[in-house]
Coordinates of C-alpha atoms and ligand atoms in Angstrom, one line a residue:
M1 CA -8.0 -25.5 17.9
N2 CA -4.6 -24.9 19.4
L3 CA -5.3 -26.7 23.0
H4 CA -1.6 -26.8 23.6
A5 CA -1.6 -23.1 24.1
I6 CA -4.7 -23.1 26.5
Y7 CA -3.4 -22.7 30.0
H8 CA -4.9 -21.9 33.7
R9 CA -3.5 -22.6 36.9
P10 CA -5.6 -22.1 40.3
K11 CA -3.5 -20.2 43.2
S12 CA -1.6 -18.2 40.5
N13 CA -1.5 -15.0 38.9
Y14 CA -4.6 -17.1 36.6
C15 CA -6.8 -17.5 39.6
Y16 CA -6.5 -15.4 43.0
A17 CA -8.7 -13.6 45.7
Y18 CA -8.6 -9.8 44.8
D19 CA -10.2 -9.3 48.4
K20 CA -12.5 -11.0 50.6
N21 CA -15.4 -11.6 48.3
T22 CA -13.8 -11.6 44.7
V23 CA -11.6 -14.2 43.0
H24 CA -10.3 -12.9 39.8
I25 CA -10.0 -15.8 37.2
R26 CA -8.0 -15.7 33.7
I27 CA -7.5 -18.2 31.1
R28 CA -5.0 -17.8 28.0
S29 CA -5.7 -18.8 24.5
A30 CA -3.3 -19.0 21.3
K31 CA -3.9 -15.5 19.7
G32 CA -6.4 -14.8 17.6
E33 CA -8.5 -18.1 18.1
L34 CA -11.2 -18.5 20.6
T35 CA -14.7 -17.1 19.4
K36 CA -16.0 -17.4 22.9
V37 CA -14.8 -18.6 26.5
S38 CA -16.9 -19.5 29.1
L39 CA -16.8 -20.1 32.7
I40 CA -19.0 -22.8 34.8
Y41 CA -18.6 -22.1 38.5
G42 CA -20.5 -23.0 41.8
D43 CA -20.1 -24.7 45.2
K44 CA -19.2 -27.8 44.6
Y45 CA -21.3 -28.7 47.8
N46 CA -24.2 -27.2 46.5
W47 CA -23.3 -27.8 42.8
E48 CA -26.9 -28.0 41.1
N49 CA -28.4 -24.9 42.7
T50 CA -25.2 -22.6 42.6
K51 CA -24.0 -23.5 39.1
T52 CA -23.5 -20.3 36.9
E53 CA -22.1 -19.5 33.8
L54 CA -20.7 -16.5 32.4
D55 CA -18.8 -15.3 29.3
M56 CA -15.4 -14.5 30.1
N57 CA -14.2 -11.1 29.1
Y58 CA -11.1 -10.7 26.4
I59 CA -8.6 -8.3 28.3
C60 CA -5.3 -8.3 26.1
C61 CA -2.8 -10.2 24.0
D62 CA 0.7 -10.5 24.2
N63 CA 3.0 -11.2 21.1
L64 CA 1.5 -15.0 21.5
F65 CA -1.5 -15.2 23.3
D66 CA -4.7 -13.8 24.5
Y67 CA -6.3 -13.3 27.6
Y68 CA -9.3 -13.4 29.2
M69 CA -10.5 -12.4 32.3
L70 CA -13.7 -12.5 34.9
S71 CA -14.0 -11.4 38.2
I72 CA -16.2 -13.6 40.4
N73 CA -17.9 -13.4 44.1
P74 CA -17.9 -17.0 45.0
H75 CA -20.9 -18.6 47.1
N76 CA -19.6 -19.3 50.6
N77 CA -16.1 -18.2 49.8
R78 CA -16.0 -21.8 47.8
L79 CA -15.2 -21.8 44.2
S80 CA -15.0 -24.8 41.8
Y81 CA -15.3 -24.1 38.2
Y82 CA -14.5 -25.4 34.5
F83 CA -14.2 -23.3 31.2
I84 CA -15.8 -24.2 27.4
V85 CA -13.7 -22.6 25.0
E86 CA -15.1 -22.3 21.5
K87 CA -13.5 -21.8 18.1
D88 CA -16.4 -21.1 15.7
F89 CA -18.0 -24.8 16.0
E90 CA -15.8 -26.8 18.0
R91 CA -16.2 -26.8 21.6
Y92 CA -14.2 -28.3 24.6
Y93 CA -14.6 -28.3 28.0
Y94 CA -11.7 -27.3 29.6
T95 CA -10.9 -28.7 33.2
E96 CA -8.1 -29.6 35.3
W97 CA -8.1 -33.3 33.8
G98 CA -7.5 -31.8 30.5
F99 CA -10.1 -31.0 27.2
F100 CA -13.1 -33.1 26.6
K101 CA -15.9 -33.1 24.0
S102 CA -18.2 -33.6 26.9
V103 CA -18.4 -34.6 30.6
E104 CA -20.8 -36.4 32.3
Q105 CA -22.4 -34.6 34.8
K106 CA -21.6 -37.7 37.4
D107 CA -17.6 -37.0 36.7
L108 CA -17.7 -33.3 36.8
Y109 CA -17.0 -33.0 40.6
L110 CA -13.2 -35.2 39.7
H111 CA -12.4 -32.8 36.9
F112 CA -13.2 -29.0 38.6
F113 CA -10.6 -26.3 39.1
N114 CA -10.7 -25.4 42.7
Y115 CA -10.1 -22.3 44.5
P116 CA -11.1 -24.2 47.6
Y117 CA -11.6 -21.2 50.1
I118 CA -11.1 -17.7 50.2
N119 CA -9.0 -17.1 53.8
E120 CA -8.8 -13.9 54.6
V121 CA -5.6 -14.1 56.1
D122 CA -3.8 -15.1 52.6
I123 CA -5.2 -12.5 50.6
H124 CA -2.5 -10.3 49.2
S125 CA -3.8 -6.6 50.8
V126 CA -1.5 -4.2 49.7
P127 CA -1.4 -0.7 51.5
E128 CA -3.9 1.9 50.0
W129 CA -2.0 4.8 50.6
V130 CA 0.6 3.8 47.6
K131 CA -2.1 3.8 45.2
D132 CA -2.0 8.0 45.4
A133 CA 1.5 8.0 46.0
I134 CA 4.0 10.0 43.7
F135 CA 7.5 8.8 44.8
Y136 CA 10.8 10.7 44.5
Q137 CA 14.4 8.5 45.0
I138 CA 17.4 10.2 46.5
F139 CA 20.9 9.0 46.9
P140 CA 21.6 11.0 49.6
E141 CA 25.3 11.7 49.2
R142 CA 24.4 13.5 46.2
F143 CA 21.3 15.6 46.7
F144 CA 22.3 18.3 48.9
N145 CA 24.8 19.2 51.5
G146 CA 23.0 20.6 54.5
D147 CA 25.6 19.7 56.6
K148 CA 29.2 20.8 56.0
S149 CA 30.6 19.8 59.6
N150 CA 29.9 16.1 58.7
D151 CA 31.4 16.1 55.4
P152 CA 33.7 12.8 54.7
E153 CA 37.5 14.1 54.1
N154 CA 38.5 15.4 51.0
I155 CA 34.9 16.0 49.3
T156 CA 34.8 16.4 45.6
K157 CA 33.1 20.0 44.4
W158 CA 29.6 19.4 44.0
G159 CA 28.7 19.6 40.2
S160 CA 32.0 17.7 38.9
L161 CA 31.5 14.7 37.4
P162 CA 31.5 11.3 39.9
E163 CA 33.8 8.4 39.9
S164 CA 33.3 5.1 41.9
H165 CA 34.9 6.2 45.0
S166 CA 34.0 10.0 45.0
F167 CA 32.5 11.7 48.1
Y168 CA 30.5 15.0 47.9
G169 CA 29.0 15.5 51.3
G170 CA 25.2 15.4 50.6
D171 CA 23.2 14.2 53.6
L172 CA 20.1 13.9 55.5
K173 CA 20.1 17.8 56.6
G174 CA 20.5 18.5 52.9
I175 CA 17.3 16.8 52.3
I176 CA 15.2 18.3 55.2
N177 CA 16.7 22.0 53.5
K178 CA 15.1 21.1 50.3
L179 CA 11.6 19.5 51.3
D180 CA 10.1 22.9 50.3
Y181 CA 11.5 22.0 46.9
L182 CA 10.2 18.6 46.9
E183 CA 6.8 19.9 48.1
E184 CA 6.6 22.2 45.4
L185 CA 7.3 19.4 43.0
G186 CA 4.2 17.8 44.5
I187 CA 5.8 14.5 45.3
N188 CA 4.1 12.6 48.5
A189 CA 6.7 9.7 49.1
L190 CA 10.6 9.3 49.2
Y191 CA 12.7 6.7 48.8
L192 CA 16.2 7.1 50.3
T193 CA 18.8 4.6 49.4
P194 CA 20.6 3.2 52.1
I195 CA 21.4 5.6 55.2
F196 CA 23.0 3.3 57.8
H197 CA 26.8 3.4 58.5
A198 CA 28.8 2.1 55.6
S199 CA 32.2 2.9 54.3
T200 CA 31.3 3.6 50.2
N201 CA 29.4 6.2 49.3
H202 CA 26.3 4.6 48.0
K203 CA 26.0 2.8 51.6
Y204 CA 25.2 -0.6 50.0
D205 CA 27.9 -2.0 52.4
T206 CA 26.9 -1.8 56.0
T207 CA 29.1 -1.6 58.5
D208 CA 26.3 -0.8 61.3
Y209 CA 22.5 -1.5 60.6
M210 CA 21.6 0.2 63.8
K211 CA 23.5 3.6 63.0
I212 CA 22.9 6.3 60.5
D213 CA 25.9 6.9 58.6
P214 CA 27.8 9.8 60.4
H215 CA 28.2 11.8 57.2
F216 CA 24.6 11.8 56.8
G217 CA 23.5 12.4 60.3
D218 CA 22.2 10.7 63.3
L219 CA 19.5 9.5 65.2
D220 CA 18.1 12.9 65.7
T221 CA 18.5 13.8 61.8
V222 CA 16.7 11.0 60.5
K223 CA 13.8 11.5 63.1
E224 CA 13.8 15.1 62.2
L225 CA 13.5 14.3 58.5
V226 CA 10.9 11.9 58.8
S227 CA 8.7 13.7 61.1
K228 CA 9.1 17.0 58.7
C229 CA 8.0 14.8 55.8
H230 CA 4.9 13.3 57.7
K231 CA 3.9 16.7 58.5
K232 CA 4.0 17.7 55.0
G233 CA 2.2 14.6 54.0
I234 CA 5.1 12.9 52.5
R235 CA 5.5 9.3 53.5
I236 CA 9.3 8.0 53.4
I237 CA 11.1 4.6 53.1
L238 CA 14.4 3.2 53.2
D239 CA 16.5 1.1 51.8
A240 CA 17.2 -2.6 53.4
V241 CA 20.3 -4.3 52.6
F242 CA 20.4 -7.9 54.0
N243 CA 21.2 -10.1 51.0
H244 CA 24.8 -9.1 52.1
C245 CA 26.6 -6.8 54.6
G246 CA 29.8 -4.7 54.5
Y247 CA 33.1 -5.9 54.8
Y248 CA 33.7 -4.1 57.9
F249 CA 30.6 -5.5 59.5
E250 CA 31.6 -6.7 63.0
P251 CA 30.3 -10.3 62.9
F252 CA 32.6 -10.7 59.4
Q253 CA 35.5 -9.0 61.0
D254 CA 35.2 -11.2 63.8
V255 CA 35.3 -14.1 61.4
L256 CA 38.1 -12.6 59.8
Q257 CA 40.1 -13.1 62.8
K258 CA 39.0 -16.0 64.3
G259 CA 37.9 -18.2 61.4
E260 CA 35.7 -21.2 62.3
E261 CA 36.0 -20.4 66.1
S262 CA 34.1 -17.5 65.3
I263 CA 30.7 -17.4 66.9
Y264 CA 29.5 -15.7 63.6
Y265 CA 31.4 -18.4 61.4
N266 CA 27.6 -19.5 60.4
W267 CA 26.0 -16.1 59.8
F268 CA 27.9 -16.2 56.1
H269 CA 28.6 -18.5 53.6
I270 CA 32.1 -19.7 53.7
K271 CA 33.5 -22.4 51.4
N272 CA 36.8 -22.8 53.6
T273 CA 39.5 -21.5 55.3
P274 CA 41.5 -19.7 55.8
I275 CA 39.3 -17.1 54.6
K276 CA 40.7 -15.0 51.5
T277 CA 39.3 -12.3 50.0
N278 CA 40.8 -12.2 46.6
P279 CA 38.9 -13.9 44.8
P280 CA 36.6 -14.4 48.1
N281 CA 36.1 -18.1 49.2
Y282 CA 32.6 -16.7 50.7
H283 CA 29.6 -15.9 48.9
S284 CA 29.3 -12.2 48.4
F285 CA 27.0 -9.8 46.0
G286 CA 28.4 -10.7 42.8
F287 CA 31.7 -11.5 43.5
T288 CA 32.3 -8.1 45.4
P289 CA 34.3 -9.3 48.6
Q290 CA 33.4 -5.9 50.5
M291 CA 29.9 -7.6 50.4
P292 CA 29.7 -10.8 51.8
K293 CA 26.4 -12.7 51.4
L294 CA 24.8 -13.2 55.1
N295 CA 23.3 -16.5 56.0
T296 CA 19.5 -15.6 56.4
E297 CA 18.5 -19.3 56.9
N298 CA 20.5 -19.1 60.2
P299 CA 17.7 -18.1 62.7
E300 CA 20.4 -16.0 64.6
V301 CA 20.7 -14.1 61.5
M302 CA 17.1 -13.9 60.9
K303 CA 16.5 -12.4 64.3
Y304 CA 19.4 -9.8 64.2
L305 CA 17.8 -8.7 60.8
L306 CA 14.1 -8.6 61.5
N307 CA 15.1 -6.8 64.7
V308 CA 16.7 -4.1 62.1
A309 CA 13.7 -4.0 60.6
A310 CA 11.5 -3.5 63.5
Y311 CA 13.6 -0.8 65.1
W312 CA 13.6 1.6 62.2
L313 CA 9.8 1.2 61.5
K314 CA 9.3 1.6 65.4
E315 CA 11.6 4.2 66.7
V316 CA 11.8 6.4 63.3
D317 CA 8.0 5.8 62.3
I318 CA 9.1 5.2 58.5
D319 CA 6.5 3.8 56.0
G320 CA 8.1 0.8 54.4
W321 CA 11.5 -1.0 53.0
R322 CA 13.1 -1.2 49.4
L323 CA 14.7 -4.5 49.8
D324 CA 18.1 -5.0 48.1
V325 CA 19.2 -7.6 46.0
A326 CA 15.5 -9.3 47.1
N327 CA 15.7 -12.6 44.8
E328 CA 19.1 -13.8 46.2
V329 CA 17.5 -14.1 49.8
D330 CA 15.5 -17.0 50.6
H331 CA 11.5 -16.8 50.6
S332 CA 11.7 -18.2 54.0
F333 CA 13.1 -15.0 55.4
W334 CA 10.9 -12.7 53.4
R335 CA 7.9 -14.4 54.9
E336 CA 8.8 -13.8 58.7
F337 CA 9.9 -10.3 57.5
R338 CA 6.6 -9.4 56.3
K339 CA 5.1 -10.5 59.4
V340 CA 7.2 -8.4 61.5
V341 CA 6.8 -5.4 59.4
K342 CA 3.3 -5.7 59.0
S343 CA 2.6 -6.3 62.6
I344 CA 4.4 -2.8 63.4
K345 CA 2.6 -1.0 60.8
K346 CA 0.1 -2.5 58.9
D347 CA 0.4 -0.1 55.7
A348 CA 4.0 -0.4 55.7
Y349 CA 5.1 -0.6 51.9
I350 CA 7.3 -3.3 50.9
I351 CA 8.9 -3.1 47.7
G352 CA 11.4 -5.8 46.6
E353 CA 14.4 -5.0 44.0
I354 CA 13.7 -7.6 41.7
W355 CA 14.3 -6.9 38.0
H356 CA 12.7 -10.1 36.4
D357 CA 9.7 -12.1 36.6
S358 CA 8.4 -11.9 40.3
L359 CA 5.5 -13.8 41.0
P360 CA 6.9 -16.1 43.6
W361 CA 7.5 -13.2 45.9
L362 CA 4.5 -11.2 44.9
M363 CA 1.3 -13.7 46.1
G364 CA 0.8 -11.8 49.3
D365 CA 3.1 -13.6 51.6
Q366 CA 6.4 -11.7 50.9
F367 CA 6.5 -8.1 49.3
D368 CA 3.7 -5.7 47.8
S369 CA 5.1 -4.9 44.7
I370 CA 8.9 -5.0 42.7
M371 CA 10.7 -2.0 41.3
N372 CA 9.3 -2.3 38.0
Y373 CA 12.2 -2.7 35.7
P374 CA 10.5 -5.0 33.2
V375 CA 8.4 -1.7 32.2
T376 CA 11.2 0.5 32.7
R377 CA 13.1 -1.8 30.0
A378 CA 10.2 -1.6 27.4
C379 CA 10.1 2.3 27.6
F380 CA 14.0 2.0 26.9
E381 CA 13.1 0.2 23.7
Y382 CA 10.3 2.0 22.6
F383 CA 10.6 5.6 23.9
A384 CA 14.5 6.3 23.9
Y385 CA 15.9 3.7 21.8
E386 CA 12.8 3.0 19.3
K387 CA 14.3 -0.8 18.7
I388 CA 10.7 -1.8 19.3
D389 CA 7.4 -0.4 17.6
S390 CA 3.8 0.6 19.6
K391 CA 2.2 -2.9 19.0
E392 CA 5.4 -4.5 20.5
F393 CA 5.6 -1.9 23.4
K394 CA 1.8 -2.8 24.1
E395 CA 2.3 -6.5 24.0
F396 CA 4.9 -6.3 26.0
I397 CA 3.4 -4.3 28.5
N398 CA 0.2 -6.4 28.3
S399 CA 2.7 -9.5 29.3
T400 CA 4.2 -7.8 32.5
I401 CA 0.2 -6.8 33.4
I402 CA -0.9 -10.5 33.3
R403 CA 2.4 -11.6 35.1
N404 CA 1.1 -10.6 38.5
T405 CA -2.2 -10.1 40.2
T406 CA -4.5 -7.1 40.1
Q407 CA -3.8 -5.7 43.5
V408 CA 0.3 -5.8 42.6
N409 CA 0.0 -4.2 39.5
E410 CA -2.0 -1.4 41.8
V411 CA 1.1 -0.7 43.6
M412 CA 3.8 -1.3 41.1
F413 CA 7.0 0.9 41.6
N414 CA 7.3 2.3 38.1
L415 CA 10.8 3.9 37.5
L416 CA 12.3 5.2 34.1
D417 CA 15.8 5.5 35.8
S418 CA 17.7 4.8 39.1
H419 CA 20.9 4.6 40.6
D420 CA 21.6 1.3 39.0
T421 CA 20.5 2.7 35.5
S422 CA 21.9 5.1 33.2
R423 CA 19.8 8.3 32.9
F424 CA 16.7 8.2 30.8
I425 CA 17.4 11.2 29.1
T426 CA 20.9 10.1 28.4
R427 CA 19.4 7.1 26.6
C428 CA 17.3 9.2 24.6
G429 CA 20.4 10.9 23.2
G430 CA 19.7 14.1 24.9
D431 CA 16.0 14.2 23.2
F432 CA 13.8 15.8 25.8
R433 CA 10.5 14.9 23.4
K434 CA 11.3 11.4 24.2
L435 CA 11.8 11.7 28.0
I436 CA 8.5 13.7 28.1
L437 CA 6.5 11.1 26.3
A438 CA 8.2 8.1 28.3
M439 CA 7.2 10.4 31.6
I440 CA 3.5 11.0 30.6
F441 CA 3.1 7.0 30.3
Q442 CA 4.7 6.7 33.5
L443 CA 2.4 9.5 35.2
T444 CA -0.6 8.1 33.5
Y445 CA -0.1 4.4 33.9
I446 CA -1.2 1.7 36.5
G447 CA 1.2 1.9 39.6
V448 CA 3.1 4.1 41.4
P449 CA 5.5 6.5 39.7
C450 CA 9.0 7.0 41.1
I451 CA 11.1 10.0 40.0
Y452 CA 14.9 9.6 40.4
Y453 CA 16.1 13.1 41.7
G454 CA 17.4 15.4 39.1
T455 CA 15.3 13.8 36.2
E456 CA 12.7 16.3 36.6
I457 CA 15.1 19.0 35.8
G458 CA 17.1 17.2 33.1
I459 CA 20.2 15.7 34.7
K460 CA 22.2 13.5 32.6
G461 CA 24.4 10.4 33.0
G462 CA 25.7 7.3 31.7
D463 CA 26.1 4.1 33.7
D464 CA 27.0 3.9 37.2
P465 CA 28.8 6.1 38.6
D466 CA 27.7 8.5 36.2
C467 CA 24.0 8.1 36.7
R468 CA 24.8 9.4 40.1
R469 CA 25.9 12.9 39.6
T470 CA 25.3 15.7 42.3
M471 CA 21.7 17.5 42.1
E472 CA 21.9 20.8 40.1
W473 CA 20.8 23.7 42.6
D474 CA 21.6 26.6 40.2
E475 CA 18.2 27.1 38.8
K476 CA 19.7 28.7 35.7
K477 CA 21.0 25.4 34.6
W478 CA 17.6 23.8 35.1
N479 CA 15.4 22.6 32.2
K480 CA 12.4 24.9 33.5
D481 CA 10.0 23.6 31.1
L482 CA 10.7 20.2 32.0
L483 CA 9.9 20.8 35.7
K484 CA 7.0 22.7 34.7
L485 CA 5.4 19.8 33.2
Y486 CA 6.5 17.4 35.8
R487 CA 4.7 19.6 38.1
S488 CA 1.7 19.8 35.9
M489 CA 1.7 16.0 35.6
I490 CA 2.1 15.5 38.9
Y491 CA -0.8 17.9 40.0
L492 CA -3.0 16.1 37.1
R493 CA -2.3 12.8 38.7
K494 CA -3.1 14.0 42.1
N495 CA -6.0 15.7 41.2
H496 CA -7.7 12.8 38.9
E497 CA -8.2 9.5 40.6
S498 CA -9.0 7.8 37.3
L499 CA -5.2 8.0 36.7
R500 CA -4.5 6.4 40.1
R501 CA -7.0 4.0 40.7
G502 CA -8.6 3.8 37.4
S503 CA -9.4 1.0 34.9
F504 CA -6.5 1.0 32.1
K505 CA -7.4 -0.1 28.4
W506 CA -5.7 0.5 25.5
I507 CA -7.4 2.6 22.4
N508 CA -7.1 0.2 19.3
G509 CA -7.2 1.2 15.9
I510 CA -5.1 4.5 16.3
S511 CA -2.2 3.3 13.9
D512 CA 1.4 3.7 15.1
I513 CA 0.9 5.8 18.3
I514 CA -0.2 4.7 21.8
G515 CA -3.6 5.7 23.1
Y516 CA -5.3 4.2 26.4
I517 CA -8.1 5.0 28.7
R518 CA -8.2 5.5 32.6
K519 CA -11.6 4.9 33.8
T520 CA -13.4 5.2 37.2
E521 CA -17.3 5.3 37.5
E522 CA -16.9 9.1 38.0
E523 CA -14.8 10.2 35.2
E524 CA -12.6 9.0 32.1
I525 CA -9.3 10.1 30.9
I526 CA -7.8 9.5 27.2
I527 CA -4.0 9.3 26.7
L528 CA -2.1 9.8 23.3
I529 CA 1.4 9.4 22.8
N530 CA 2.9 9.9 19.4
N531 CA 6.5 8.8 19.5
N532 CA 7.0 8.9 15.8
D533 CA 8.6 12.1 13.5
E534 CA 5.5 12.6 12.0
D535 CA 2.3 13.8 12.9
R536 CA -0.5 11.6 13.3
K537 CA -4.5 11.8 12.6
V538 CA -6.3 9.9 15.0
N539 CA -9.8 8.9 14.6
L540 CA -10.9 8.5 18.0
N541 CA -14.2 6.5 18.5
T542 CA -14.8 5.4 22.2
G543 CA -18.5 6.3 22.3
V544 CA -17.5 9.7 23.6
K545 CA -19.4 13.1 22.0
K546 CA -17.1 15.8 23.5
I547 CA -13.4 15.8 24.7
A548 CA -11.3 18.6 26.4
N549 CA -7.4 18.6 26.7
L550 CA -6.5 18.6 30.3
L551 CA -3.5 20.5 30.3
D552 CA -5.2 23.1 27.8
K553 CA -8.9 23.7 28.5
N554 CA -9.4 25.7 25.4
E555 CA -8.7 22.5 23.4
I556 CA -12.1 20.8 22.9
Y557 CA -13.0 18.6 20.4
S558 CA -16.7 17.2 19.4
S559 CA -18.0 14.6 16.9
D560 CA -20.2 15.2 14.2
N561 CA -23.8 14.7 15.0
N562 CA -24.3 11.5 14.0
S563 CA -21.4 9.5 15.0
S564 CA -19.1 9.5 18.1
N565 CA -16.1 10.0 15.9
I566 CA -13.5 12.5 16.8
E567 CA -10.9 13.6 14.4
L568 CA -7.9 15.5 15.7
T569 CA -4.1 15.6 15.3
V570 CA -1.4 14.4 17.6
N571 CA 1.9 16.4 16.6
Q572 CA 4.9 14.7 16.0
R573 CA 7.1 13.4 19.6
D574 CA 3.9 15.0 21.3
F575 CA 1.0 14.1 23.3
K576 CA -2.3 14.7 24.4
I577 CA -4.5 14.0 27.5
F578 CA -8.1 14.3 27.4
I579 CA -11.1 14.1 29.9
T580 CA -14.4 13.0 28.5
K581 CA -16.6 14.7 31.3
Y582 CA -15.7 18.4 32.6
Ligands
LIG601 CA1 27.9 16.9 54.6

């Protein structure tokens, strides 16, 4: 048995409280190796009377490992446990102290893994509404110009290709004016990139955190936007840029003028004086002199920024924050941030911008979710570039599932593209069939889908600044079939709880297409996606005798009388979504 590959660790993604009565236990082993894994658990203060043995369920594999899982309801909130791992006739106890052929009963107590007590305050509780949300991301400068009176000077013609410093005049009034469009699309949550006073078009260089950018509107405009959104059942989250400020942020300007004499000197990470900007002798975002890094370890800075976070929640009633460059800000700051935000709005949604494995931020004391770029990347590689096959895609997706707790996976912010990536359709070389397959995956996968403005009508664009083109409002230039499909899929997701909250399970043995089942107690939905240039015959053997296509109710398949085997074809670069109870 490959003992080196077997892994478990309490109070991590391998063992965590899902709710106040439930602990999830996972264990890893070498792929294709174990024939049985058992969990023996109980209350260490009453071991003999509470001891329970259960088989663990195989859940999935990635490229190297198998994973098993079990959901436990501990007695008296306390949980002590060990595993028995078996490969044919080979059998080991796996305990915190290692692997043993046998363990004396009297020694067991010392060997246990422990989840000592489920303390409710430590459980990562995520906002329920997020599980039903379909987000739409807007880059306000490029969505719609609703108020020409606030336009910057020398704006570029709407529709022309953007350069790094282009301004087009888009604003908050523009979003208000287009709320009917968004409502008709069916989305029920908005994420806006920064709207606070800043000098650039993207506003990631904040000059004044307490003021709406005058090119976008003012306090009344944002209040009008949020209240109109709320009336339509649309939640709205804003972008908090707390890793760094803008060059023209008053405290930084004060430091530039007064050097070490400035009361704000310790608000930044200044290496030495006099201060230079090219290259900067202070820490900044990347090496950008226009974005000096804030010293969030300084209690004054923390107090200032937490007040900013609280102000917009209270004053404008926003529903959460997306946190820019969240991984470069200290954990202590984010722990305080969460306390402040959740004390004002218990169900505010906190999303970190982190592009990599993020478990240390996602254990319940900091963020609810991240922008799920690891899954975005898997979609690029599989659907757009076809650099990986369906097996590799599934294994990579599985590895991202295992990285995090179940409650985090349920509210992961899943995106195909954003203001920081080239557009998905452009990565597909303009092949809309590929974009559609990725979108079908995104809208039927675990987590929260977010549509980047314009993706639904086929807007193209390479890397920044090209991915920030103006929204197209001339309907003649829309890809209307794509828009219609987006609307249908959003409608499906909103009308089928299994697509939002159901379990997720891959269907195996269907060759090189991907298929999975989303399931609740009430319903079961089967999704089949063929990202090949050839049609594929599929033998579905999921125990179901009759299925109907959710997007075409006339398409019904039944198994023959003796089996539950259903034969069907998924056309090249096409998909099918079936419901098994209808
Ligand atoms: Ca304007």
